[in-house]
PDB file of C-alpha atoms in Angstrom:
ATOM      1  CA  UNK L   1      -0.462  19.954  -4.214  1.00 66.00           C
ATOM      2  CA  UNK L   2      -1.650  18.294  -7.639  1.00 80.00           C
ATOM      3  CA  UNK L   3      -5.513  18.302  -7.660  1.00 83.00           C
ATOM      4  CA  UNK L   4      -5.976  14.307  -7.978  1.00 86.00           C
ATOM      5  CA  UNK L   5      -3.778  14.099  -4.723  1.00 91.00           C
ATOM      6  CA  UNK L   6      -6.383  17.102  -2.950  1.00 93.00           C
ATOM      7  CA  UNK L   7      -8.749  15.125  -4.206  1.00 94.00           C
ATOM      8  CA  UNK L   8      -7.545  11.593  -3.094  1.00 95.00           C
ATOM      9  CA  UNK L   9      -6.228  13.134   0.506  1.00 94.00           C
ATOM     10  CA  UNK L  10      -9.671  15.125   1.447  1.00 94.00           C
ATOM     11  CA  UNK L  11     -11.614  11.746   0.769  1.00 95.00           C
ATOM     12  CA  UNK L  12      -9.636   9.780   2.934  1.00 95.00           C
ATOM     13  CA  UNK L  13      -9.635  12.054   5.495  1.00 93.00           C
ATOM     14  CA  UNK L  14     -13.761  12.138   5.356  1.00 96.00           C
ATOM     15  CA  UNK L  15     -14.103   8.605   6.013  1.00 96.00           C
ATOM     16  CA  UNK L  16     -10.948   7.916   8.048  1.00 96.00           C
ATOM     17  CA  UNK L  17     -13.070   7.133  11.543  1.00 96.00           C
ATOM     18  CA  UNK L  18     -15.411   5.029   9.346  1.00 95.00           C
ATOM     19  CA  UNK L  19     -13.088   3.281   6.944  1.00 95.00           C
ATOM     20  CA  UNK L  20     -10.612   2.249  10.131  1.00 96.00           C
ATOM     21  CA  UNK L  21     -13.481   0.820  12.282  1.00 95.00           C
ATOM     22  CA  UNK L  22     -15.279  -1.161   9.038  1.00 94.00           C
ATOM     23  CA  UNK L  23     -11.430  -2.396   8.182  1.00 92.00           C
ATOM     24  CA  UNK L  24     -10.626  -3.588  11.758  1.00 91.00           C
ATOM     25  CA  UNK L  25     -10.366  -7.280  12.367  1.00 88.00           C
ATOM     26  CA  UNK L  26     -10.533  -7.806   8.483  1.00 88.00           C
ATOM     27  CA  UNK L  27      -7.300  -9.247   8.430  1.00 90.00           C
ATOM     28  CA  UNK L  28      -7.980 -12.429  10.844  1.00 86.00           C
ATOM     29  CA  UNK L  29     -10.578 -13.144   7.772  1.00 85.00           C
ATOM     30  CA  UNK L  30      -8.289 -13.143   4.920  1.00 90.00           C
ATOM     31  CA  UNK L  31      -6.089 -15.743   5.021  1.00 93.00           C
ATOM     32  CA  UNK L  32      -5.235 -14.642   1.277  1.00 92.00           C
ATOM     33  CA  UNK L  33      -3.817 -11.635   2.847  1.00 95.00           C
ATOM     34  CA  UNK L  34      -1.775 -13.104   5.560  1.00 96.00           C
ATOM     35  CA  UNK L  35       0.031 -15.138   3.381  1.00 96.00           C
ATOM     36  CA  UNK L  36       0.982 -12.906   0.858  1.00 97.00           C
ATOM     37  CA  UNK L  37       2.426 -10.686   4.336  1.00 97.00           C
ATOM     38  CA  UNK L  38       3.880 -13.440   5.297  1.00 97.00           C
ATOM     39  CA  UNK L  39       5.871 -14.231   2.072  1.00 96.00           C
ATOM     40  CA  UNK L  40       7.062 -11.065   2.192  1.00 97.00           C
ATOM     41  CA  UNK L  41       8.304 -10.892   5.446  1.00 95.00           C
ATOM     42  CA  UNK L  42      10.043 -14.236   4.804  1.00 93.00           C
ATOM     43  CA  UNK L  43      11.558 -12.600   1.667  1.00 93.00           C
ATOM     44  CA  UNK L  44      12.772  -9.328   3.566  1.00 92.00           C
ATOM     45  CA  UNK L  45      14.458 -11.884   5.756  1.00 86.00           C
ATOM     46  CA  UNK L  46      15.793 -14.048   2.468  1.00 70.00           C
ATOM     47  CA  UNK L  47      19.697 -13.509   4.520  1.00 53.00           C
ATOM     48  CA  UNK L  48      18.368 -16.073   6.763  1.00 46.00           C
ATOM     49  CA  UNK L  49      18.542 -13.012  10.027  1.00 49.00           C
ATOM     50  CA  UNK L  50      15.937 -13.404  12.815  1.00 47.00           C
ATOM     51  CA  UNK L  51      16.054  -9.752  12.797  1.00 52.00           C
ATOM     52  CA  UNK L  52      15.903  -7.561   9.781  1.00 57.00           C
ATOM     53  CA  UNK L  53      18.688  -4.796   9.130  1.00 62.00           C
ATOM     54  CA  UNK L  54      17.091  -1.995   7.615  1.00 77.00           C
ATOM     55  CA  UNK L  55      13.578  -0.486   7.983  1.00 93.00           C
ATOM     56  CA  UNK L  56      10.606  -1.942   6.706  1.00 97.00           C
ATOM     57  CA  UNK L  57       7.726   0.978   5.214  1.00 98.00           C
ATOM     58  CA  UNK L  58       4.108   0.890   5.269  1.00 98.00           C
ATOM     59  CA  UNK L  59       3.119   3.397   1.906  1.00 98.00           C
ATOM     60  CA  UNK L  60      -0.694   4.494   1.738  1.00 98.00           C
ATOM     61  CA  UNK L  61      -0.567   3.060   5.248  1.00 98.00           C
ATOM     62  CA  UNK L  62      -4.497   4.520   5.789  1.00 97.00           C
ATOM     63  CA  UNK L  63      -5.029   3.624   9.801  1.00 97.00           C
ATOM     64  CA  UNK L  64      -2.471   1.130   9.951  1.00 98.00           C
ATOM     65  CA  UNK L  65      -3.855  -2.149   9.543  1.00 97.00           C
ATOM     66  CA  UNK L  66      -1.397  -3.492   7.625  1.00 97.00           C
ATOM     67  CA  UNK L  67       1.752  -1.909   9.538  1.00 98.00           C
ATOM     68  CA  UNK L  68       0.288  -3.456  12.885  1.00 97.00           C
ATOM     69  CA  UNK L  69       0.375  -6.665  11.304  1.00 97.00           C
ATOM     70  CA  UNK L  70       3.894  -6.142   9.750  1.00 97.00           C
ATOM     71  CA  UNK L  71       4.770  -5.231  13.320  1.00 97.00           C
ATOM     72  CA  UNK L  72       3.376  -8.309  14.582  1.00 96.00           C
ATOM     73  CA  UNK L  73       5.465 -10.610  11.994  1.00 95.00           C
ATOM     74  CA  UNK L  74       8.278  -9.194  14.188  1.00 94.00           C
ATOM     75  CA  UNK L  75       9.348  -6.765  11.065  1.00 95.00           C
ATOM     76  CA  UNK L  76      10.739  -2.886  12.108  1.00 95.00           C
ATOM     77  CA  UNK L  77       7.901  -0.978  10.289  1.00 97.00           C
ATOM     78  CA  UNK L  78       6.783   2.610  10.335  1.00 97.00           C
ATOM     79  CA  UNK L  79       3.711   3.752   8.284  1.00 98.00           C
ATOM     80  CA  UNK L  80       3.296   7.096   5.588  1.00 98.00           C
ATOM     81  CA  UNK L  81      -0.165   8.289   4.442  1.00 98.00           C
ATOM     82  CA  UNK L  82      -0.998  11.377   1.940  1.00 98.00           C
ATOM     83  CA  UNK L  83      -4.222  11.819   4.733  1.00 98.00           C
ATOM     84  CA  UNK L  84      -3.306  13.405   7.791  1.00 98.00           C
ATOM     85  CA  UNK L  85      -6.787  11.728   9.453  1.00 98.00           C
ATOM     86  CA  UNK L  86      -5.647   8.390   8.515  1.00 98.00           C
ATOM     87  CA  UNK L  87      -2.338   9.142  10.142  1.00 98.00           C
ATOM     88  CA  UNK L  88      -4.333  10.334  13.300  1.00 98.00           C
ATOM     89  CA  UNK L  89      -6.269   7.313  13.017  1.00 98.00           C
ATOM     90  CA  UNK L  90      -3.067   5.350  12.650  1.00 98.00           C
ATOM     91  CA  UNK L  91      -1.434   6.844  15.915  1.00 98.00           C
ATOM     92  CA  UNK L  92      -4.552   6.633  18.106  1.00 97.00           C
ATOM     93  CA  UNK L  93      -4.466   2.926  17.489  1.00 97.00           C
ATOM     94  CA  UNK L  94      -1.087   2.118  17.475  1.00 98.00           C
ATOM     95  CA  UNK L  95       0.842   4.791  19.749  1.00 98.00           C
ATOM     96  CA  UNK L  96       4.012   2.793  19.699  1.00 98.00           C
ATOM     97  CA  UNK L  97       4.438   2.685  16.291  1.00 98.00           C
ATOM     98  CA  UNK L  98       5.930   5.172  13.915  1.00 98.00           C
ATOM     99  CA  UNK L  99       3.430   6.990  11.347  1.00 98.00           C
ATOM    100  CA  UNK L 100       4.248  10.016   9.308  1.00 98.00           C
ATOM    101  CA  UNK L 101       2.354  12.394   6.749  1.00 98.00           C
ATOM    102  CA  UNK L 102       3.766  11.666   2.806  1.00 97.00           C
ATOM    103  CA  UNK L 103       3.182  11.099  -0.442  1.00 96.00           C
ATOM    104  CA  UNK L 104       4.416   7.962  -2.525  1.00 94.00           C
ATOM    105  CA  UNK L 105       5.632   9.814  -5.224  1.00 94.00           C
ATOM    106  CA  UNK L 106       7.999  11.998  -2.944  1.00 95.00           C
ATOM    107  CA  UNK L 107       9.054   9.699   0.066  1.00 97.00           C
ATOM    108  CA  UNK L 108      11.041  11.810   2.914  1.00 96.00           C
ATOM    109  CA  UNK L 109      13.836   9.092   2.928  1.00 96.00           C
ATOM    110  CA  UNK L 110      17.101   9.157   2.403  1.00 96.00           C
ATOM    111  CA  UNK L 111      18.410   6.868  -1.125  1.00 96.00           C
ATOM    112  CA  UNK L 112      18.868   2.820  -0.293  1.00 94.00           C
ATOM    113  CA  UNK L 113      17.632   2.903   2.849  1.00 94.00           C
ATOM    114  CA  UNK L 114      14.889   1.107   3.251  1.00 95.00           C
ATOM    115  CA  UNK L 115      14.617  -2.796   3.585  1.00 95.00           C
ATOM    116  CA  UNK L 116      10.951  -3.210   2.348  1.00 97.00           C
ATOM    117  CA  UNK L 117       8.024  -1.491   1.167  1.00 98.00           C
ATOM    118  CA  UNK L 118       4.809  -2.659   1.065  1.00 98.00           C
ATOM    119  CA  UNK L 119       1.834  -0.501  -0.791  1.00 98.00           C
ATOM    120  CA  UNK L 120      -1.075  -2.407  -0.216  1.00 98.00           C
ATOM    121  CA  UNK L 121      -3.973  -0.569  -2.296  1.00 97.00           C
ATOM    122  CA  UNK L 122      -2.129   2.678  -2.476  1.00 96.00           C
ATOM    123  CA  UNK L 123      -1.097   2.727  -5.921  1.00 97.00           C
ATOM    124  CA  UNK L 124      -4.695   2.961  -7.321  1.00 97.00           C
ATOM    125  CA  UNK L 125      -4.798   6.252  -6.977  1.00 96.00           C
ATOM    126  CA  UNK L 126      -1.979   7.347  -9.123  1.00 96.00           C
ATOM    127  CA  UNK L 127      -2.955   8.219 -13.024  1.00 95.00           C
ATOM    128  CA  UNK L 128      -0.792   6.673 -15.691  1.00 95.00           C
ATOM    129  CA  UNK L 129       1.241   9.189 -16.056  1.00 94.00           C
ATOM    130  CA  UNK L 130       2.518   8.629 -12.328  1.00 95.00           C
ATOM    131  CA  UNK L 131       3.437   5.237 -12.204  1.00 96.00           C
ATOM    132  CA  UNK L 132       7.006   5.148 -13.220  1.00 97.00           C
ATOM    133  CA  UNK L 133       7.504   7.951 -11.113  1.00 95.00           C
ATOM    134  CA  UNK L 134       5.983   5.894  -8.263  1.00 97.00           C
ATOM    135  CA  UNK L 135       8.262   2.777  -8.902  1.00 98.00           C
ATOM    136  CA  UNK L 136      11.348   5.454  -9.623  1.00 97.00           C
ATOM    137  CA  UNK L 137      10.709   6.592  -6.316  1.00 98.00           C
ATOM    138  CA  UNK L 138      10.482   3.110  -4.571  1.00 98.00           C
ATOM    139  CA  UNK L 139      13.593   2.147  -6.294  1.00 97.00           C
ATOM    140  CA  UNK L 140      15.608   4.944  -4.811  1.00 97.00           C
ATOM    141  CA  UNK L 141      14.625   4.526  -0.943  1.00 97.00           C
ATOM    142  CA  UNK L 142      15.085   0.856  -1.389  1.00 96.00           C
ATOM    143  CA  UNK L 143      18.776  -0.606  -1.352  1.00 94.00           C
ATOM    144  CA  UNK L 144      19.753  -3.446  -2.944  1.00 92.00           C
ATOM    145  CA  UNK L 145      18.069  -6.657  -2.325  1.00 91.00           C
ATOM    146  CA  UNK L 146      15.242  -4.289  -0.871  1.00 95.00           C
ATOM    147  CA  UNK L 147      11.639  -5.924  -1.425  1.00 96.00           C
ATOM    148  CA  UNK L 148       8.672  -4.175  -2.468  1.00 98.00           C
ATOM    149  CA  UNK L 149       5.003  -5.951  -2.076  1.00 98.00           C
ATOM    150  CA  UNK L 150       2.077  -4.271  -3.998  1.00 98.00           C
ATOM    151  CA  UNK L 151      -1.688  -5.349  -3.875  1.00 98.00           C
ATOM    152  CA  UNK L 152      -4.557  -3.594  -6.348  1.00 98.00           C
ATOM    153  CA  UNK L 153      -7.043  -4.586  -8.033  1.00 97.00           C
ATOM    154  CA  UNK L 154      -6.967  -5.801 -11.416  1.00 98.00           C
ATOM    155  CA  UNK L 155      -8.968  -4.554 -14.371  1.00 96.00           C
ATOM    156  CA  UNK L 156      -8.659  -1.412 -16.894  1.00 92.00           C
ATOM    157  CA  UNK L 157      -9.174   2.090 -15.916  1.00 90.00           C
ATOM    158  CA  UNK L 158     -10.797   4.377 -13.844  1.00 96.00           C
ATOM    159  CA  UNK L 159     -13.328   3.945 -11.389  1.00 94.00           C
ATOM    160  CA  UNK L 160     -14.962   7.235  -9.849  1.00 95.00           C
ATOM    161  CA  UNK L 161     -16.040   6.870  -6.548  1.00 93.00           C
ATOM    162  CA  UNK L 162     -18.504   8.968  -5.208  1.00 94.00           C
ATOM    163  CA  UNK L 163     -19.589   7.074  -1.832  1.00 94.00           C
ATOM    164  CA  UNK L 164     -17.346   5.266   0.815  1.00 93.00           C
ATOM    165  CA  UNK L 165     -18.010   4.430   4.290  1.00 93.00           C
ATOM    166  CA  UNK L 166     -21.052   6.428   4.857  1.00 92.00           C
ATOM    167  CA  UNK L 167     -20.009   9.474   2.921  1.00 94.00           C
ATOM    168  CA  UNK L 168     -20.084  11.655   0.009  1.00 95.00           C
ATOM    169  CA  UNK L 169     -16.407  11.541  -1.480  1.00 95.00           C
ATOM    170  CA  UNK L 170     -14.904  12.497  -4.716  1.00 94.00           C
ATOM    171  CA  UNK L 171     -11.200  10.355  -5.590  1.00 94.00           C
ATOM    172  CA  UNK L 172     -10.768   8.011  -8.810  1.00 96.00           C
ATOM    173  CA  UNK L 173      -9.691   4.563  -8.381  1.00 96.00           C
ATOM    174  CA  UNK L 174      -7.698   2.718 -11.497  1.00 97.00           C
ATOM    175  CA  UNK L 175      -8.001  -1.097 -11.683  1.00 97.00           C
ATOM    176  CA  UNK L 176      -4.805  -2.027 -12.928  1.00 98.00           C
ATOM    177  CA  UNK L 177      -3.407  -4.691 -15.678  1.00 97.00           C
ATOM    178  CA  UNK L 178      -0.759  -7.252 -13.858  1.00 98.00           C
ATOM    179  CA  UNK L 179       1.122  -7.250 -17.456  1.00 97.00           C
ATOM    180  CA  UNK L 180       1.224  -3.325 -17.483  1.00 97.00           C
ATOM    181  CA  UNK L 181       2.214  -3.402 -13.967  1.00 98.00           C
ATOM    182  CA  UNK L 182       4.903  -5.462 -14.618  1.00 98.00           C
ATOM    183  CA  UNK L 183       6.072  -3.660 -17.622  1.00 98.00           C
ATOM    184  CA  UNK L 184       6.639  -0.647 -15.275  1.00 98.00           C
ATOM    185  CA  UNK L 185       8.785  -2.280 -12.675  1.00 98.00           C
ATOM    186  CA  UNK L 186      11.167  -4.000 -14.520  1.00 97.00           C
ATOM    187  CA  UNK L 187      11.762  -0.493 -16.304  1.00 97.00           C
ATOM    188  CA  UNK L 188      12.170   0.720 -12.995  1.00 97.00           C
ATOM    189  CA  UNK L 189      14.978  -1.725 -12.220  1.00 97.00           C
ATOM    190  CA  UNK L 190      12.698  -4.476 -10.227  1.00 97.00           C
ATOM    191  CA  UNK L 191      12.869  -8.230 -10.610  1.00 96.00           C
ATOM    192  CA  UNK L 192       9.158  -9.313 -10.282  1.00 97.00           C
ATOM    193  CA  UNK L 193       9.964 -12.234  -7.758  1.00 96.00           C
ATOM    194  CA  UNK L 194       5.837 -13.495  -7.440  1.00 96.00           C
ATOM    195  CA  UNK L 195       2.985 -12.778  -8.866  1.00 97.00           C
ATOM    196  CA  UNK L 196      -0.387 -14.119  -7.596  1.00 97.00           C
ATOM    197  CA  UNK L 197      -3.635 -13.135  -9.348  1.00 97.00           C
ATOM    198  CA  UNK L 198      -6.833 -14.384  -7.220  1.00 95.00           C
ATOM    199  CA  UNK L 199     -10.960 -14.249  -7.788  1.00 94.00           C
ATOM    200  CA  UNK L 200     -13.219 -11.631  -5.934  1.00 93.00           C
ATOM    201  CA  UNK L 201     -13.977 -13.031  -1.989  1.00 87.00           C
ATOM    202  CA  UNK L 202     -17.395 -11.103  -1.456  1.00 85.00           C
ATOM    203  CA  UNK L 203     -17.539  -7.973  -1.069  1.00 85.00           C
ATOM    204  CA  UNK L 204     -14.997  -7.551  -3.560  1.00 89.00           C
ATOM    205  CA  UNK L 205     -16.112  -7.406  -7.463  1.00 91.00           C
ATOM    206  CA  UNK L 206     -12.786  -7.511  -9.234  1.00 95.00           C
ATOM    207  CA  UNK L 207     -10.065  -9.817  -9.141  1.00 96.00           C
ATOM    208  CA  UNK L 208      -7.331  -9.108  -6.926  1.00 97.00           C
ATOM    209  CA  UNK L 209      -3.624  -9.101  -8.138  1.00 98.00           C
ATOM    210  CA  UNK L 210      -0.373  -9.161  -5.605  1.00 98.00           C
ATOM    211  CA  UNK L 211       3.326  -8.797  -7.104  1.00 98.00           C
ATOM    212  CA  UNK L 212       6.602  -9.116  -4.834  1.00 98.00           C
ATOM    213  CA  UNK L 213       9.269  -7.303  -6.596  1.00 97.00           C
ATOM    214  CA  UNK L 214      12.807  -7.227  -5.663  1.00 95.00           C
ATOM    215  CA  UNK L 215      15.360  -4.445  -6.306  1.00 86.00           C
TER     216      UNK L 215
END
């Protein structure tokens, strides 16, 4: 395994506990959040079908905040995480969904099979040099008129963080450019559909930046 992704998967798995109980209930409070899921699930469902043909995926999926509420927008979801605690996490929480052990860059899915993907916060990890592997990679499993959703943080460049949750970590965050972002998807065959760039709701300190993209 690459060092950055060591790096990125031992911190998670430190503060997995501790990062899933501090995130739970968050989403009922950010009803920026729900509507940008909500969007999304309306756009997976842009056929007009009450039920969506075609798997919906949950990438960086950490405990499974996000998949539960996917779930709960009545959207077939399963979860991946590069942290085997957060996928622990995940299943504890959520037995009767679907959550796996992956990395981004190398999903375990066949080509054009996926309906969705959503990778809320889980492509600020990646270095530069990554990125259009990343979006290569989410154009393959996705089949045509697939969505993908994305959520970071906007800014420039790398953030090292040393303490989360309660513990001593070591992982590098990048707050991203919306342009650059952009740049990379439509090189990677997406359509950037919506773009929505927001102000910092405490305890956030950077701007907040959500594209839908469609393949």
């Amino acid at each position: 395994m690459l060092a950055h992704l060591e790096r990125t998967r031992t911190a998670y798995d430190t503060v997995a506990v501790d990062y899933a109980r501090t995130l739970e209930g968050l989403m009922a409070d950010s009803p920026a959040d729900q509507a940008v899921l909500a969007d999304f699930a309306a756009a997976v469902r842009s056929d007009g079908q009450a039920q969506v043909s075609g798997q919906v995926v949950d990438v960086g999926c950490g405990p499974g905040r996000i998949t539960i509420h996917l779930h709960e927008l009545g959207l077939p979801v399963r979860g991946i995480d590069l942290s085997p605690a957060m996928v622990a996490e995940a299943r504890r929480r959520y037995p009767h969904l679907d959550f796996q052990v992956g990395c981004l860059t190398e999903l375990d899915l066949p080509d054009a099979s996926v309906a969705g993907l959503v990778a809320w916060y889980s492509i600020i990890h990646l270095p530069p040099g990554e990125r259009p592997a990343a979006f290569a990679e989410f154009g393959r499993v996705l089949r045509p008129g697939g969505r993908l959703q994305l959520a970071f943080q906007v800014g420039d460049g790398p953030v090292e963080i040393e303490q989360a949750y309660g513990h001593r970590v070591s992982a590098t965050a990048y707050r991203l450019d919306p342009d650059h972002i952009e740049q990379l998807l439509r090189a990677a065959g997406f359509t950037v559909l919506t773009r929505q760039v927001r102000g910092p709701i405490e305890p956030e300190t950077t701007p907040q930046a959500y594209l839908l993209a469609g393949r």
